[in-house]
Short mmCIF file of C-alpha atoms in Angstrom, two decimals:
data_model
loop_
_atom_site.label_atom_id
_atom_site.label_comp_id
_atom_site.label_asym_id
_atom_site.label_seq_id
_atom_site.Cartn_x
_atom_site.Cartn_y
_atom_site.Cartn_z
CA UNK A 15 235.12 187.71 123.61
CA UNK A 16 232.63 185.07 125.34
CA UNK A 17 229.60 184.24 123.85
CA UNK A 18 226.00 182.55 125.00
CA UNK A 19 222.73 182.91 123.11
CA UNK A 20 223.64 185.26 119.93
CA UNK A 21 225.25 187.75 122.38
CA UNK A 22 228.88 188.49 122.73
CA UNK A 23 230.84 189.79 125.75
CA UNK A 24 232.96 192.68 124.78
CA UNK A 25 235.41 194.23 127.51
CA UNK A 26 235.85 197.81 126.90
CA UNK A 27 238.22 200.26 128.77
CA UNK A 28 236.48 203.52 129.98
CA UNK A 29 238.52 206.59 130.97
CA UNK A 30 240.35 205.50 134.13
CA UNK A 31 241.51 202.53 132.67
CA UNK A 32 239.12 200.08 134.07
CA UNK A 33 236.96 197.41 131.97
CA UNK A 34 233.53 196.93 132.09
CA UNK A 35 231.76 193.49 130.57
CA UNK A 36 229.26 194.61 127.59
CA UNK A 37 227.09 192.68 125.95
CA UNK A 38 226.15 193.02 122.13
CA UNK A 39 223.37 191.46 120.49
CA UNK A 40 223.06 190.26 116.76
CA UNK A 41 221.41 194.18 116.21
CA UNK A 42 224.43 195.80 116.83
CA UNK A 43 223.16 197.74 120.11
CA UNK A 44 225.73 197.63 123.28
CA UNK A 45 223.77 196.61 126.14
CA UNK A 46 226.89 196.82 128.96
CA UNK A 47 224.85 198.64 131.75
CA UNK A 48 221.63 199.67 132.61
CA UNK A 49 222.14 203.20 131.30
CA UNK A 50 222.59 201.58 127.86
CA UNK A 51 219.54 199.68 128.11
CA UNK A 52 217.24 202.37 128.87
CA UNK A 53 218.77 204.20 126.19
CA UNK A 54 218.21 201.35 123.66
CA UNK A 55 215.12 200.48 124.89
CA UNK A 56 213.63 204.02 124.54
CA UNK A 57 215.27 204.59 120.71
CA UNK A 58 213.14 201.21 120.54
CA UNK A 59 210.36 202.23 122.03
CA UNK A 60 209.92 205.91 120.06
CA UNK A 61 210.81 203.99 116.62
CA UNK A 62 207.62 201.19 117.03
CA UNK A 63 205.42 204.17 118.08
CA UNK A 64 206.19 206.06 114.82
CA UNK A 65 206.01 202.90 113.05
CA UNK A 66 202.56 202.15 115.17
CA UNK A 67 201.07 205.43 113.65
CA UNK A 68 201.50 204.67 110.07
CA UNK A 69 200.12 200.97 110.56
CA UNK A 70 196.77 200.78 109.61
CA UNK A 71 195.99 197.54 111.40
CA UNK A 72 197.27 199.00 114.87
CA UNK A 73 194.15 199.55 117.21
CA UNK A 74 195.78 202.06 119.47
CA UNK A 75 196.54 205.18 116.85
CA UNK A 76 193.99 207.84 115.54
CA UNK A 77 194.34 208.19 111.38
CA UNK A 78 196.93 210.68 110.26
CA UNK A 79 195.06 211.01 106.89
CA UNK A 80 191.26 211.56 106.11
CA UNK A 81 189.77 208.32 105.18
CA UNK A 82 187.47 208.21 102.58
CA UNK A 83 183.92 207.31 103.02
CA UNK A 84 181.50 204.86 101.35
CA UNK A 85 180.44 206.76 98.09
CA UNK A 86 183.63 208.80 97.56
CA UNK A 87 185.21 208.16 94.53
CA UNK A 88 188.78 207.28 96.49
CA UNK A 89 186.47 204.67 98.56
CA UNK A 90 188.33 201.27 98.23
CA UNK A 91 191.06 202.56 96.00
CA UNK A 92 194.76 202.35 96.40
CA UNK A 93 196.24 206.46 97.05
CA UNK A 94 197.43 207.93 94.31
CA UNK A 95 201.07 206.86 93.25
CA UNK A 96 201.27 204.32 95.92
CA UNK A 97 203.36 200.22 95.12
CA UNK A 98 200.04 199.44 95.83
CA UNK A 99 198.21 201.21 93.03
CA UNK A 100 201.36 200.58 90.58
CA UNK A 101 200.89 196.60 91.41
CA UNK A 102 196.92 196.81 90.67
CA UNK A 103 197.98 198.56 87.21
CA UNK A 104 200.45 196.10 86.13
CA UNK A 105 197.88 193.26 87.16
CA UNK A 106 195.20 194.49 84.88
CA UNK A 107 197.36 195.11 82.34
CA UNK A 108 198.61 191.78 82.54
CA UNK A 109 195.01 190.05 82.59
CA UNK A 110 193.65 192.41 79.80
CA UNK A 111 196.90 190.69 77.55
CA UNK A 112 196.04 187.33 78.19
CA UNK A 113 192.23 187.85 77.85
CA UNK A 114 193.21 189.37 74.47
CA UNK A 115 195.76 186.30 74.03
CA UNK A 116 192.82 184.06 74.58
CA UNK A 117 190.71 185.88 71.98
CA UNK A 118 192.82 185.22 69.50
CA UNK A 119 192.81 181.62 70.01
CA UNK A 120 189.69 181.25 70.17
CA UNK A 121 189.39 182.88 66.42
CA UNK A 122 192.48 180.88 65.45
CA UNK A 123 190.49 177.24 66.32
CA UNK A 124 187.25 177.94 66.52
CA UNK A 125 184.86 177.50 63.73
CA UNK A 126 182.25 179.93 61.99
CA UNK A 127 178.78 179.44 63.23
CA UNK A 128 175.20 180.94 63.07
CA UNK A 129 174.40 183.07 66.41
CA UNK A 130 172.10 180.38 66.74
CA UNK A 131 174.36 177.97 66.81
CA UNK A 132 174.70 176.16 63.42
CA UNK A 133 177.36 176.26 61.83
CA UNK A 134 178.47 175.66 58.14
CA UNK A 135 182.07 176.31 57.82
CA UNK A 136 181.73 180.19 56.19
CA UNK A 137 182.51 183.63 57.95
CA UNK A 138 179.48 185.87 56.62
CA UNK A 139 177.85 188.67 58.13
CA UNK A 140 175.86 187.15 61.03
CA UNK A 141 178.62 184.51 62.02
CA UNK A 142 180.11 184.04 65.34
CA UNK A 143 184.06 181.79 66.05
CA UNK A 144 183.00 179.44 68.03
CA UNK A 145 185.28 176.67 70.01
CA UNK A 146 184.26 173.86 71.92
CA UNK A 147 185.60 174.18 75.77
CA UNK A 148 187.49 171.10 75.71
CA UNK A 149 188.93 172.01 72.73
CA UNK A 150 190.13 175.39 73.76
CA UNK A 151 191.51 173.81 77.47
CA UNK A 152 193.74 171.46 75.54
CA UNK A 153 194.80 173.98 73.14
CA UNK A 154 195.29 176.95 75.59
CA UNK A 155 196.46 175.42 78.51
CA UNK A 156 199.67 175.00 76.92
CA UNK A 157 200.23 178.89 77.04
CA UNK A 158 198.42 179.36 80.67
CA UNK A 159 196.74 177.23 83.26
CA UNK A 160 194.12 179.66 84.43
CA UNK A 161 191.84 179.01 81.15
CA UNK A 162 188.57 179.16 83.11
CA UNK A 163 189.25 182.12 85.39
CA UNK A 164 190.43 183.87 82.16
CA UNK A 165 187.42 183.59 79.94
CA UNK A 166 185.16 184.20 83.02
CA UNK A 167 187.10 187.72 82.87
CA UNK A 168 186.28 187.83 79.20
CA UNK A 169 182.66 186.81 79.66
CA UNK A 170 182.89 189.87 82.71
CA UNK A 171 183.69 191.94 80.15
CA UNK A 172 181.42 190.94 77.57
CA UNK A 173 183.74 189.58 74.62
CA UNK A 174 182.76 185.31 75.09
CA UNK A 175 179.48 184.05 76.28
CA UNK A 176 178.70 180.02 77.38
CA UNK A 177 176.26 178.60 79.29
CA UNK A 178 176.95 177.93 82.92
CA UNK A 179 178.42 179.62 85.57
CA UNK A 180 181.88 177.56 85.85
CA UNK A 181 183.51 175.23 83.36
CA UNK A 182 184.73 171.65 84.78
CA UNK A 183 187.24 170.31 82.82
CA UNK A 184 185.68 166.86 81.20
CA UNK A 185 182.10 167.15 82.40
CA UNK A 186 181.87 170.80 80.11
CA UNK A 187 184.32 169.50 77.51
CA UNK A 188 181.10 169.67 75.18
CA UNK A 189 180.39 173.82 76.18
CA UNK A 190 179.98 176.05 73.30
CA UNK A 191 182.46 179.39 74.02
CA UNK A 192 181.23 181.78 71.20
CA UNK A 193 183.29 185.01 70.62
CA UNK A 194 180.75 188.10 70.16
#
């Protein structure tokens, strides 16, 4: 066996005893003569342009499947029992337990106020936990270090409100987070 650029000279004996140089790539496929290469080369050839037809990013195959439209309830959604839709479901299940997570800080540290804003220390009917932001990122950053994209979730979803559209760390330090 010789070899020169990943490929490796193999002699082999046909029927009438006489050897014929092949050469073998790291893939396995015999390339000896130039019957072998057209072989490989069309088994190569037929595999990309199955592959091609299931690619949705190749420009040169029709749609096997009937993509939905804007308006359709499928529009923009993963199909049905797909990694893809499985991933998505584990991710929101994953943010909706650390926006949960973050709740509960927030009512372990915070501090009863009026929805006004005063606060007096007790937890009666028309009281709101309320934490300061810089306050909360010192405390919760220590379990996660995406504090602000996680209570923008929870404003999303209506459970916090604070003023502002983005909290900076230091210049909002003094941001009222209220839990409704």
């Amino acid at each position: 066996m010789m070899g020169t650029n990943n490929q490796t000279t193999i002699i082999k004996e046909t029927g009438n005893n006489k050897q014929s140089p092949q050469l073998s790539d790291d893939t396995g496929l015999s390339i000896g003569s130039v019957k072998d290469l057209k072989e490989n080369w069309q088994k190569w050839t037929h595999e990309h342009r199955e592959y091609q037809e299931h690619n949705p990013f190749s420009h040169n195959t029709r749609p096997t499947a009937a993509v939905p439209q804007k308006g359709q309830d499928t529009y923009g959604r993963p199909l049905v029992g797909s990694m893809t839709e499985l991933r998505g479901k584990d991710a929101h299940s994953n943010i909706s337990r650390e926006v949960r997570q973050l709740c509960e800080v927030i009512r372990d540290i915070g501090e009863p106020r009026d929805k006004d804003g005063a606060g007096d220390g007790a937890d009666d009917d028309g009281k709101v936990m309320s934490v300061h932001f810089g306050k909360l990122f010192e405390h919760y950053v220590t379990i996660s270090n995406k504090v602000v994209g996680i209570l923008l979730r929870a404003r999303k979803q209506g459970l916090v409100d604070f003023q502002g559209e983005m909290l900076w760390q230091g210049r909002d330090d003094h941001v009222v987070i209220t839990l409704l």
